């Protein structure tokens, strides 16, 4: 998202009036996703949260199912080499998430006896876990009261409460304050509210082509009531992929994921013609710990 001046949000005087319609809508229209089922447990929720960052549900579903079938508990993943996590991550993108999830699984196994901790502070202390993921796991897995601010929730709050089309580029203190003010008082209802606002942003209050006719709080939406004023910041640009270092990194990793044994430099050279960009991408993968160079000039996914 592009940078913009953040308005000073004011807590809506009738915040409680938003809870019932949004939660009621969610109970009727929520997608049946595997990480929302009771059998998913806290580990299933955590895995989903790592995978869903910047990746649509449709791409995550098959990888998630395979991941949990292979590694149903954190200790199962921790016992494997980190390179196996990268291999199983497939083409989800942003593969450093796989390494972070593997690191979190190791810490859970070593510090918490293999059970995902329920305390927010303990979750936040795990490697690779930021404020959002800690709040999401505590809320969705353990039914606790936390402000869960992903891109979808931030967009819903920006429009419904502050009257702007898009939230700031990075989460602000003002947004966190507003999110806390909008939380229902009861833990269970707050957790449901977190999931409901996220779903509303994903299915109805989308970044483009929002469907206000289906929105349960359209009559209360500050942005809609103001006539949907256009975004005032610089034009928002979509992410490009073709020809970028990200694409080159993806092709190099694909070779290593498909290989049983370490691969020679020539096998990596064959996937991208431009040598400078190819070398830069490979160096970046090595620096990120996603690829391990060997003394004989071959490369493999990391073993440690």
PDB file of C-alpha atoms in Angstrom:
ATOM      1  CA  UNK A   1       0.000   0.000   0.000  1.00  0.00           C
ATOM      2  CA  UNK A   2       1.137   3.519  -0.621  1.00  0.00           C
ATOM      3  CA  UNK A   3       1.967   5.965   2.094  1.00  0.00           C
ATOM      4  CA  UNK A   4      -0.730   8.345   3.215  1.00  0.00           C
ATOM      5  CA  UNK A   5      -1.408  10.709   6.032  1.00  0.00           C
ATOM      6  CA  UNK A   6      -3.189   8.820   8.764  1.00  0.00           C
ATOM      7  CA  UNK A   7      -6.320  10.526  10.061  1.00  0.00           C
ATOM      8  CA  UNK A   8      -6.855  10.687  13.787  1.00  0.00           C
ATOM      9  CA  UNK A   9      -9.569   8.094  14.320  1.00  0.00           C
ATOM     10  CA  UNK A  10     -12.188   8.629  16.962  1.00  0.00           C
ATOM     11  CA  UNK A  11     -13.757   5.663  18.671  1.00  0.00           C
ATOM     12  CA  UNK A  12     -17.265   5.272  17.233  1.00  0.00           C
ATOM     13  CA  UNK A  13     -19.801   6.134  19.919  1.00  0.00           C
ATOM     14  CA  UNK A  14     -21.831   3.022  19.149  1.00  0.00           C
ATOM     15  CA  UNK A  15     -19.017   0.492  18.714  1.00  0.00           C
ATOM     16  CA  UNK A  16     -21.112  -2.219  20.291  1.00  0.00           C
ATOM     17  CA  UNK A  17     -23.694  -1.775  17.530  1.00  0.00           C
ATOM     18  CA  UNK A  18     -21.156  -3.085  15.019  1.00  0.00           C
ATOM     19  CA  UNK A  19     -20.529  -6.356  16.808  1.00  0.00           C
ATOM     20  CA  UNK A  20     -23.888  -8.059  16.380  1.00  0.00           C
ATOM     21  CA  UNK A  21     -24.334  -7.482  12.617  1.00  0.00           C
ATOM     22  CA  UNK A  22     -20.734  -8.355  11.749  1.00  0.00           C
ATOM     23  CA  UNK A  23     -20.614 -11.471  13.918  1.00  0.00           C
ATOM     24  CA  UNK A  24     -24.082 -12.497  12.711  1.00  0.00           C
ATOM     25  CA  UNK A  25     -22.947 -12.127   9.103  1.00  0.00           C
ATOM     26  CA  UNK A  26     -19.849 -14.201   9.844  1.00  0.00           C
ATOM     27  CA  UNK A  27     -21.851 -17.012  11.413  1.00  0.00           C
ATOM     28  CA  UNK A  28     -23.915 -17.234   8.224  1.00  0.00           C
ATOM     29  CA  UNK A  29     -21.258 -16.661   5.575  1.00  0.00           C
ATOM     30  CA  UNK A  30     -17.893 -17.767   6.970  1.00  0.00           C
ATOM     31  CA  UNK A  31     -15.976 -20.125   4.728  1.00  0.00           C
ATOM     32  CA  UNK A  32     -15.453 -23.649   5.999  1.00  0.00           C
ATOM     33  CA  UNK A  33     -11.675 -23.594   6.228  1.00  0.00           C
ATOM     34  CA  UNK A  34      -9.667 -26.424   7.815  1.00  0.00           C
ATOM     35  CA  UNK A  35      -7.819 -24.173  10.285  1.00  0.00           C
ATOM     36  CA  UNK A  36     -11.169 -22.992  11.661  1.00  0.00           C
ATOM     37  CA  UNK A  37     -12.237 -26.497  12.628  1.00  0.00           C
ATOM     38  CA  UNK A  38     -11.736 -27.658  16.229  1.00  0.00           C
ATOM     39  CA  UNK A  39      -9.464 -30.499  15.178  1.00  0.00           C
ATOM     40  CA  UNK A  40      -6.947 -28.034  13.694  1.00  0.00           C
ATOM     41  CA  UNK A  41      -5.732 -27.089  17.156  1.00  0.00           C
ATOM     42  CA  UNK A  42      -3.283 -24.319  17.900  1.00  0.00           C
ATOM     43  CA  UNK A  43      -0.585 -25.787  15.643  1.00  0.00           C
ATOM     44  CA  UNK A  44      -2.962 -25.863  12.683  1.00  0.00           C
ATOM     45  CA  UNK A  45      -3.894 -22.246  13.341  1.00  0.00           C
ATOM     46  CA  UNK A  46      -0.242 -21.235  13.549  1.00  0.00           C
ATOM     47  CA  UNK A  47       0.651 -23.012  10.317  1.00  0.00           C
ATOM     48  CA  UNK A  48      -2.249 -21.326   8.532  1.00  0.00           C
ATOM     49  CA  UNK A  49      -1.224 -17.896   9.773  1.00  0.00           C
ATOM     50  CA  UNK A  50       2.305 -18.315   8.432  1.00  0.00           C
ATOM     51  CA  UNK A  51       1.043 -19.570   5.075  1.00  0.00           C
ATOM     52  CA  UNK A  52      -1.685 -16.973   4.604  1.00  0.00           C
ATOM     53  CA  UNK A  53       0.646 -13.997   4.865  1.00  0.00           C
ATOM     54  CA  UNK A  54       0.550 -12.409   1.400  1.00  0.00           C
ATOM     55  CA  UNK A  55      -0.870 -15.613  -0.104  1.00  0.00           C
ATOM     56  CA  UNK A  56      -4.512 -16.305  -1.064  1.00  0.00           C
ATOM     57  CA  UNK A  57      -6.514 -19.083   0.561  1.00  0.00           C
ATOM     58  CA  UNK A  58      -6.877 -21.016  -2.706  1.00  0.00           C
ATOM     59  CA  UNK A  59      -3.112 -21.484  -2.971  1.00  0.00           C
ATOM     60  CA  UNK A  60      -2.646 -22.250   0.710  1.00  0.00           C
ATOM     61  CA  UNK A  61      -5.263 -25.006   1.073  1.00  0.00           C
ATOM     62  CA  UNK A  62      -3.474 -27.906  -0.695  1.00  0.00           C
ATOM     63  CA  UNK A  63      -0.094 -27.097   0.863  1.00  0.00           C
ATOM     64  CA  UNK A  64      -1.650 -26.709   4.311  1.00  0.00           C
ATOM     65  CA  UNK A  65      -3.304 -30.133   4.106  1.00  0.00           C
ATOM     66  CA  UNK A  66      -0.086 -31.815   3.001  1.00  0.00           C
ATOM     67  CA  UNK A  67       1.915 -30.003   5.680  1.00  0.00           C
ATOM     68  CA  UNK A  68      -0.346 -31.080   8.547  1.00  0.00           C
ATOM     69  CA  UNK A  69      -0.521 -34.632   7.246  1.00  0.00           C
ATOM     70  CA  UNK A  70       3.277 -34.826   7.307  1.00  0.00           C
ATOM     71  CA  UNK A  71       3.889 -32.746  10.426  1.00  0.00           C
ATOM     72  CA  UNK A  72       0.799 -32.929  12.665  1.00  0.00           C
ATOM     73  CA  UNK A  73       2.710 -31.534  15.664  1.00  0.00           C
ATOM     74  CA  UNK A  74       5.513 -28.980  16.034  1.00  0.00           C
ATOM     75  CA  UNK A  75       7.944 -31.685  17.182  1.00  0.00           C
ATOM     76  CA  UNK A  76       7.416 -33.566  13.910  1.00  0.00           C
ATOM     77  CA  UNK A  77       8.569 -30.557  11.922  1.00  0.00           C
ATOM     78  CA  UNK A  78      11.359 -29.714  14.361  1.00  0.00           C
ATOM     79  CA  UNK A  79      12.849 -33.182  13.872  1.00  0.00           C
ATOM     80  CA  UNK A  80      13.352 -32.567  10.158  1.00  0.00           C
ATOM     81  CA  UNK A  81      15.990 -30.457   8.421  1.00  0.00           C
ATOM     82  CA  UNK A  82      14.914 -26.878   7.699  1.00  0.00           C
ATOM     83  CA  UNK A  83      15.425 -27.578   4.020  1.00  0.00           C
ATOM     84  CA  UNK A  84      12.526 -30.024   4.140  1.00  0.00           C
ATOM     85  CA  UNK A  85      10.265 -27.202   5.297  1.00  0.00           C
ATOM     86  CA  UNK A  86      11.440 -25.125   2.338  1.00  0.00           C
ATOM     87  CA  UNK A  87      10.827 -28.084   0.009  1.00  0.00           C
ATOM     88  CA  UNK A  88       7.309 -28.660   1.339  1.00  0.00           C
ATOM     89  CA  UNK A  89       6.521 -24.949   1.092  1.00  0.00           C
ATOM     90  CA  UNK A  90       6.420 -25.422  -2.659  1.00  0.00           C
ATOM     91  CA  UNK A  91       5.353 -22.372  -4.652  1.00  0.00           C
ATOM     92  CA  UNK A  92       3.595 -20.454  -1.896  1.00  0.00           C
ATOM     93  CA  UNK A  93       6.156 -17.676  -2.221  1.00  0.00           C
ATOM     94  CA  UNK A  94       8.175 -15.812   0.395  1.00  0.00           C
ATOM     95  CA  UNK A  95       9.884 -19.073   1.441  1.00  0.00           C
ATOM     96  CA  UNK A  96      11.649 -17.514   4.409  1.00  0.00           C
ATOM     97  CA  UNK A  97       8.304 -18.076   6.118  1.00  0.00           C
ATOM     98  CA  UNK A  98       9.037 -21.808   5.954  1.00  0.00           C
ATOM     99  CA  UNK A  99      12.329 -21.327   7.791  1.00  0.00           C
ATOM    100  CA  UNK A 100      10.640 -19.143  10.404  1.00  0.00           C
ATOM    101  CA  UNK A 101       7.917 -21.703  10.954  1.00  0.00           C
ATOM    102  CA  UNK A 102      10.552 -24.412  11.334  1.00  0.00           C
ATOM    103  CA  UNK A 103      12.393 -22.252  13.875  1.00  0.00           C
ATOM    104  CA  UNK A 104       9.168 -21.666  15.792  1.00  0.00           C
ATOM    105  CA  UNK A 105       8.488 -25.409  15.824  1.00  0.00           C
ATOM    106  CA  UNK A 106      11.939 -26.065  17.276  1.00  0.00           C
ATOM    107  CA  UNK A 107      11.425 -23.450  19.987  1.00  0.00           C
ATOM    108  CA  UNK A 108       7.968 -24.829  20.834  1.00  0.00           C
ATOM    109  CA  UNK A 109       9.464 -28.303  21.154  1.00  0.00           C
ATOM    110  CA  UNK A 110      12.378 -27.152  23.312  1.00  0.00           C
ATOM    111  CA  UNK A 111      10.623 -24.585  25.510  1.00  0.00           C
ATOM    112  CA  UNK A 112       7.012 -25.756  25.725  1.00  0.00           C
ATOM    113  CA  UNK A 113       7.095 -29.528  25.493  1.00  0.00           C
ATOM    114  CA  UNK A 114       5.809 -29.515  21.929  1.00  0.00           C
ATOM    115  CA  UNK A 115       2.583 -27.615  22.660  1.00  0.00           C
ATOM    116  CA  UNK A 116       1.931 -24.218  21.122  1.00  0.00           C
ATOM    117  CA  UNK A 117       1.851 -21.829  24.104  1.00  0.00           C
ATOM    118  CA  UNK A 118      -1.373 -20.013  24.879  1.00  0.00           C
ATOM    119  CA  UNK A 119       0.102 -16.913  26.497  1.00  0.00           C
ATOM    120  CA  UNK A 120       0.531 -13.973  24.166  1.00  0.00           C
ATOM    121  CA  UNK A 121       3.957 -13.073  25.578  1.00  0.00           C
ATOM    122  CA  UNK A 122       5.224 -16.621  25.088  1.00  0.00           C
ATOM    123  CA  UNK A 123       3.948 -16.661  21.524  1.00  0.00           C
ATOM    124  CA  UNK A 124       5.608 -13.342  20.812  1.00  0.00           C
ATOM    125  CA  UNK A 125       8.896 -14.687  22.181  1.00  0.00           C
ATOM    126  CA  UNK A 126       9.005 -17.479  19.584  1.00  0.00           C
ATOM    127  CA  UNK A 127      11.352 -16.901  16.640  1.00  0.00           C
ATOM    128  CA  UNK A 128       9.578 -15.682  13.543  1.00  0.00           C
ATOM    129  CA  UNK A 129       6.462 -14.624  15.441  1.00  0.00           C
ATOM    130  CA  UNK A 130       5.461 -10.971  15.268  1.00  0.00           C
ATOM    131  CA  UNK A 131       2.688  -9.011  16.943  1.00  0.00           C
ATOM    132  CA  UNK A 132       0.072  -9.978  14.380  1.00  0.00           C
ATOM    133  CA  UNK A 133       0.764 -13.724  14.432  1.00  0.00           C
ATOM    134  CA  UNK A 134       0.940 -13.866  18.229  1.00  0.00           C
ATOM    135  CA  UNK A 135      -2.411 -12.085  18.514  1.00  0.00           C
ATOM    136  CA  UNK A 136      -3.971 -14.238  15.801  1.00  0.00           C
ATOM    137  CA  UNK A 137      -2.935 -17.539  17.382  1.00  0.00           C
ATOM    138  CA  UNK A 138      -3.984 -16.414  20.872  1.00  0.00           C
ATOM    139  CA  UNK A 139      -7.327 -15.274  19.500  1.00  0.00           C
ATOM    140  CA  UNK A 140      -8.214 -17.938  16.942  1.00  0.00           C
ATOM    141  CA  UNK A 141      -6.697 -20.951  18.723  1.00  0.00           C
ATOM    142  CA  UNK A 142      -7.349 -20.041  22.347  1.00  0.00           C
ATOM    143  CA  UNK A 143     -10.319 -17.662  22.154  1.00  0.00           C
ATOM    144  CA  UNK A 144      -8.524 -14.775  23.838  1.00  0.00           C
ATOM    145  CA  UNK A 145      -9.237 -11.052  23.557  1.00  0.00           C
ATOM    146  CA  UNK A 146      -6.663  -9.441  21.274  1.00  0.00           C
ATOM    147  CA  UNK A 147      -6.725  -6.887  18.478  1.00  0.00           C
ATOM    148  CA  UNK A 148      -5.861  -8.850  15.341  1.00  0.00           C
ATOM    149  CA  UNK A 149      -4.872  -6.405  12.624  1.00  0.00           C
ATOM    150  CA  UNK A 150      -4.193  -7.889   9.227  1.00  0.00           C
ATOM    151  CA  UNK A 151      -4.627  -6.020   5.947  1.00  0.00           C
ATOM    152  CA  UNK A 152      -8.286  -6.990   5.635  1.00  0.00           C
ATOM    153  CA  UNK A 153      -9.213  -5.886   9.161  1.00  0.00           C
ATOM    154  CA  UNK A 154      -7.302  -2.627   8.803  1.00  0.00           C
ATOM    155  CA  UNK A 155      -9.204  -1.850   5.577  1.00  0.00           C
ATOM    156  CA  UNK A 156     -12.582  -2.563   7.213  1.00  0.00           C
ATOM    157  CA  UNK A 157     -11.747  -0.293  10.144  1.00  0.00           C
ATOM    158  CA  UNK A 158     -10.346   2.442   7.891  1.00  0.00           C
ATOM    159  CA  UNK A 159     -13.561   2.570   5.928  1.00  0.00           C
ATOM    160  CA  UNK A 160     -16.174   1.845   8.562  1.00  0.00           C
ATOM    161  CA  UNK A 161     -14.690   3.890  11.412  1.00  0.00           C
ATOM    162  CA  UNK A 162     -12.354   6.523   9.987  1.00  0.00           C
ATOM    163  CA  UNK A 163     -14.003   7.184   6.633  1.00  0.00           C
ATOM    164  CA  UNK A 164     -11.005   6.636   4.351  1.00  0.00           C
ATOM    165  CA  UNK A 165     -10.648   4.178   1.501  1.00  0.00           C
ATOM    166  CA  UNK A 166      -7.379   2.569   2.542  1.00  0.00           C
ATOM    167  CA  UNK A 167      -5.375   2.317   5.775  1.00  0.00           C
ATOM    168  CA  UNK A 168      -1.794   3.632   6.019  1.00  0.00           C
ATOM    169  CA  UNK A 169       1.054   1.673   4.525  1.00  0.00           C
ATOM    170  CA  UNK A 170       2.218   0.450   7.944  1.00  0.00           C
ATOM    171  CA  UNK A 171       0.094  -0.170  11.012  1.00  0.00           C
ATOM    172  CA  UNK A 172      -0.012   2.929  13.219  1.00  0.00           C
ATOM    173  CA  UNK A 173      -0.500   3.479  16.930  1.00  0.00           C
ATOM    174  CA  UNK A 174      -3.798   5.185  16.102  1.00  0.00           C
ATOM    175  CA  UNK A 175      -5.016   2.048  14.327  1.00  0.00           C
ATOM    176  CA  UNK A 176      -4.056  -0.134  17.274  1.00  0.00           C
ATOM    177  CA  UNK A 177      -5.875   2.194  19.653  1.00  0.00           C
ATOM    178  CA  UNK A 178      -8.995   2.101  17.505  1.00  0.00           C
ATOM    179  CA  UNK A 179      -8.838  -1.700  17.183  1.00  0.00           C
ATOM    180  CA  UNK A 180      -8.615  -2.075  20.970  1.00  0.00           C
ATOM    181  CA  UNK A 181     -11.535   0.304  21.440  1.00  0.00           C
ATOM    182  CA  UNK A 182     -13.669  -1.726  19.038  1.00  0.00           C
ATOM    183  CA  UNK A 183     -12.989  -5.063  20.753  1.00  0.00           C
ATOM    184  CA  UNK A 184     -15.959  -6.646  22.533  1.00  0.00           C
ATOM    185  CA  UNK A 185     -15.430  -7.012  26.273  1.00  0.00           C
ATOM    186  CA  UNK A 186     -15.920 -10.789  26.438  1.00  0.00           C
ATOM    187  CA  UNK A 187     -13.024 -12.993  25.309  1.00  0.00           C
ATOM    188  CA  UNK A 188     -15.087 -15.380  23.195  1.00  0.00           C
ATOM    189  CA  UNK A 189     -16.986 -12.596  21.474  1.00  0.00           C
ATOM    190  CA  UNK A 190     -13.770 -10.634  20.879  1.00  0.00           C
ATOM    191  CA  UNK A 191     -12.200 -13.683  19.203  1.00  0.00           C
ATOM    192  CA  UNK A 192     -15.266 -14.102  17.015  1.00  0.00           C
ATOM    193  CA  UNK A 193     -15.170 -10.380  16.150  1.00  0.00           C
ATOM    194  CA  UNK A 194     -11.523 -10.708  15.084  1.00  0.00           C
ATOM    195  CA  UNK A 195     -12.338 -13.573  12.736  1.00  0.00           C
ATOM    196  CA  UNK A 196     -15.497 -11.881  11.463  1.00  0.00           C
ATOM    197  CA  UNK A 197     -13.878  -8.571  10.553  1.00  0.00           C
ATOM    198  CA  UNK A 198     -11.092 -10.429   8.790  1.00  0.00           C
ATOM    199  CA  UNK A 199     -13.594 -12.426   6.754  1.00  0.00           C
ATOM    200  CA  UNK A 200     -15.605  -9.318   5.959  1.00  0.00           C
ATOM    201  CA  UNK A 201     -12.520  -7.666   4.511  1.00  0.00           C
ATOM    202  CA  UNK A 202     -11.608 -10.776   2.531  1.00  0.00           C
ATOM    203  CA  UNK A 203     -15.032 -11.395   0.992  1.00  0.00           C
ATOM    204  CA  UNK A 204     -16.998  -8.126   0.957  1.00  0.00           C
ATOM    205  CA  UNK A 205     -14.969  -5.037   1.871  1.00  0.00           C
ATOM    206  CA  UNK A 206     -12.223  -5.912  -0.576  1.00  0.00           C
ATOM    207  CA  UNK A 207      -9.457  -3.641  -1.817  1.00  0.00           C
ATOM    208  CA  UNK A 208     -11.211  -3.276  -5.149  1.00  0.00           C
ATOM    209  CA  UNK A 209     -14.866  -3.699  -6.113  1.00  0.00           C
ATOM    210  CA  UNK A 210     -16.215  -3.648  -2.547  1.00  0.00           C
ATOM    211  CA  UNK A 211     -19.729  -5.092  -2.355  1.00  0.00           C
ATOM    212  CA  UNK A 212     -21.542  -2.667  -0.068  1.00  0.00           C
ATOM    213  CA  UNK A 213     -24.904  -4.287  -0.855  1.00  0.00           C
ATOM    214  CA  UNK A 214     -23.734  -7.387   1.004  1.00  0.00           C
ATOM    215  CA  UNK A 215     -22.089  -5.550   3.890  1.00  0.00           C
ATOM    216  CA  UNK A 216     -23.848  -5.930   7.259  1.00  0.00           C
ATOM    217  CA  UNK A 217     -22.649  -2.515   8.438  1.00  0.00           C
ATOM    218  CA  UNK A 218     -23.038  -0.515   5.214  1.00  0.00           C
ATOM    219  CA  UNK A 219     -25.567   1.784   6.861  1.00  0.00           C
ATOM    220  CA  UNK A 220     -22.978   2.648   9.532  1.00  0.00           C
ATOM    221  CA  UNK A 221     -19.871   2.855   7.314  1.00  0.00           C
ATOM    222  CA  UNK A 222     -18.247   6.271   7.600  1.00  0.00           C
ATOM    223  CA  UNK A 223     -16.578   5.988   4.191  1.00  0.00           C
ATOM    224  CA  UNK A 224     -19.820   5.056   2.425  1.00  0.00           C
ATOM    225  CA  UNK A 225     -21.809   7.731   4.246  1.00  0.00           C
ATOM    226  CA  UNK A 226     -19.218  10.307   3.183  1.00  0.00           C
ATOM    227  CA  UNK A 227     -19.751   9.372  -0.461  1.00  0.00           C
ATOM    228  CA  UNK A 228     -16.729   7.079  -0.741  1.00  0.00           C
ATOM    229  CA  UNK A 229     -14.048   9.768  -1.056  1.00  0.00           C
ATOM    230  CA  UNK A 230     -11.132   8.622  -3.173  1.00  0.00           C
ATOM    231  CA  UNK A 231      -7.776   7.748  -1.713  1.00  0.00           C
ATOM    232  CA  UNK A 232      -5.775  10.969  -1.305  1.00  0.00           C
ATOM    233  CA  UNK A 233      -2.279   9.532  -1.270  1.00  0.00           C
ATOM    234  CA  UNK A 234      -0.031   8.593  -4.209  1.00  0.00           C
ATOM    235  CA  UNK A 235      -1.460   6.034  -6.653  1.00  0.00           C
ATOM    236  CA  UNK A 236      -1.477   2.525  -5.242  1.00  0.00           C
ATOM    237  CA  UNK A 237       0.664   0.161  -7.294  1.00  0.00           C
ATOM    238  CA  UNK A 238       0.229  -3.572  -7.500  1.00  0.00           C
ATOM    239  CA  UNK A 239       3.213  -5.827  -6.969  1.00  0.00           C
ATOM    240  CA  UNK A 240       5.043  -7.001 -10.067  1.00  0.00           C
ATOM    241  CA  UNK A 241       6.634 -10.418 -10.355  1.00  0.00           C
ATOM    242  CA  UNK A 242       7.753 -11.112 -13.929  1.00  0.00           C
ATOM    243  CA  UNK A 243      11.427 -10.368 -14.408  1.00  0.00           C
ATOM    244  CA  UNK A 244      12.093  -9.560 -10.760  1.00  0.00           C
ATOM    245  CA  UNK A 245      14.665 -11.104  -8.444  1.00  0.00           C
ATOM    246  CA  UNK A 246      11.726 -12.805  -6.706  1.00  0.00           C
ATOM    247  CA  UNK A 247      10.975 -14.698  -9.913  1.00  0.00           C
ATOM    248  CA  UNK A 248      14.606 -15.715 -10.313  1.00  0.00           C
ATOM    249  CA  UNK A 249      14.790 -16.857  -6.687  1.00  0.00           C
ATOM    250  CA  UNK A 250      11.654 -18.911  -7.224  1.00  0.00           C
ATOM    251  CA  UNK A 251      13.113 -20.672 -10.255  1.00  0.00           C
ATOM    252  CA  UNK A 252      16.376 -21.424  -8.482  1.00  0.00           C
ATOM    253  CA  UNK A 253      14.552 -22.822  -5.455  1.00  0.00           C
ATOM    254  CA  UNK A 254      12.332 -24.943  -7.705  1.00  0.00           C
ATOM    255  CA  UNK A 255      15.421 -26.737  -9.035  1.00  0.00           C
ATOM    256  CA  UNK A 256      16.642 -27.456  -5.508  1.00  0.00           C
ATOM    257  CA  UNK A 257      13.220 -28.554  -4.246  1.00  0.00           C
ATOM    258  CA  UNK A 258      12.896 -31.067  -7.058  1.00  0.00           C
ATOM    259  CA  UNK A 259      16.397 -32.476  -6.606  1.00  0.00           C
ATOM    260  CA  UNK A 260      17.164 -35.433  -4.362  1.00  0.00           C
ATOM    261  CA  UNK A 261      20.884 -34.672  -4.278  1.00  0.00           C
ATOM    262  CA  UNK A 262      22.882 -31.416  -4.312  1.00  0.00           C
ATOM    263  CA  UNK A 263      22.806 -29.743  -7.705  1.00  0.00           C
ATOM    264  CA  UNK A 264      25.724 -28.325  -9.718  1.00  0.00           C
ATOM    265  CA  UNK A 265      26.018 -24.661 -10.648  1.00  0.00           C
ATOM    266  CA  UNK A 266      25.192 -25.491 -14.263  1.00  0.00           C
ATOM    267  CA  UNK A 267      21.722 -26.729 -13.299  1.00  0.00           C
ATOM    268  CA  UNK A 268      20.991 -23.395 -11.651  1.00  0.00           C
ATOM    269  CA  UNK A 269      22.530 -21.384 -14.499  1.00  0.00           C
ATOM    270  CA  UNK A 270      20.076 -23.008 -16.921  1.00  0.00           C
ATOM    271  CA  UNK A 271      16.966 -21.471 -15.350  1.00  0.00           C
ATOM    272  CA  UNK A 272      17.805 -17.798 -15.989  1.00  0.00           C
ATOM    273  CA  UNK A 273      19.858 -16.288 -18.789  1.00  0.00           C
ATOM    274  CA  UNK A 274      20.946 -12.996 -17.214  1.00  0.00           C
ATOM    275  CA  UNK A 275      24.060 -13.892 -15.180  1.00  0.00           C
ATOM    276  CA  UNK A 276      24.271 -10.832 -12.925  1.00  0.00           C
ATOM    277  CA  UNK A 277      20.669 -11.047 -11.783  1.00  0.00           C
ATOM    278  CA  UNK A 278      20.943 -14.821 -11.413  1.00  0.00           C
ATOM    279  CA  UNK A 279      24.044 -14.515  -9.242  1.00  0.00           C
ATOM    280  CA  UNK A 280      22.422 -11.783  -7.138  1.00  0.00           C
ATOM    281  CA  UNK A 281      19.342 -13.923  -6.575  1.00  0.00           C
ATOM    282  CA  UNK A 282      21.416 -16.960  -5.623  1.00  0.00           C
ATOM    283  CA  UNK A 283      23.546 -14.920  -3.239  1.00  0.00           C
ATOM    284  CA  UNK A 284      20.359 -13.631  -1.636  1.00  0.00           C
ATOM    285  CA  UNK A 285      19.035 -17.155  -1.145  1.00  0.00           C
ATOM    286  CA  UNK A 286      22.295 -18.172   0.508  1.00  0.00           C
ATOM    287  CA  UNK A 287      22.279 -15.085   2.737  1.00  0.00           C
ATOM    288  CA  UNK A 288      18.693 -15.816   3.777  1.00  0.00           C
ATOM    289  CA  UNK A 289      19.599 -19.374   4.782  1.00  0.00           C
ATOM    290  CA  UNK A 290      17.380 -20.900   2.104  1.00  0.00           C
ATOM    291  CA  UNK A 291      20.234 -22.415   0.105  1.00  0.00           C
ATOM    292  CA  UNK A 292      23.444 -24.013   1.351  1.00  0.00           C
ATOM    293  CA  UNK A 293      26.567 -23.869  -0.854  1.00  0.00           C
ATOM    294  CA  UNK A 294      28.922 -26.831  -0.665  1.00  0.00           C
ATOM    295  CA  UNK A 295      32.693 -26.870  -0.990  1.00  0.00           C
ATOM    296  CA  UNK A 296      32.558 -28.703  -4.314  1.00  0.00           C
ATOM    297  CA  UNK A 297      30.508 -25.933  -5.964  1.00  0.00           C
ATOM    298  CA  UNK A 298      27.152 -27.651  -5.643  1.00  0.00           C
ATOM    299  CA  UNK A 299      24.085 -26.353  -3.780  1.00  0.00           C
ATOM    300  CA  UNK A 300      21.357 -27.882  -1.663  1.00  0.00           C
ATOM    301  CA  UNK A 301      18.509 -26.925   0.647  1.00  0.00           C
ATOM    302  CA  UNK A 302      19.759 -26.318   4.193  1.00  0.00           C
ATOM    303  CA  UNK A 303      20.281 -29.255   6.550  1.00  0.00           C
ATOM    304  CA  UNK A 304      20.807 -27.225   9.727  1.00  0.00           C
TER     305      UNK A 304
END
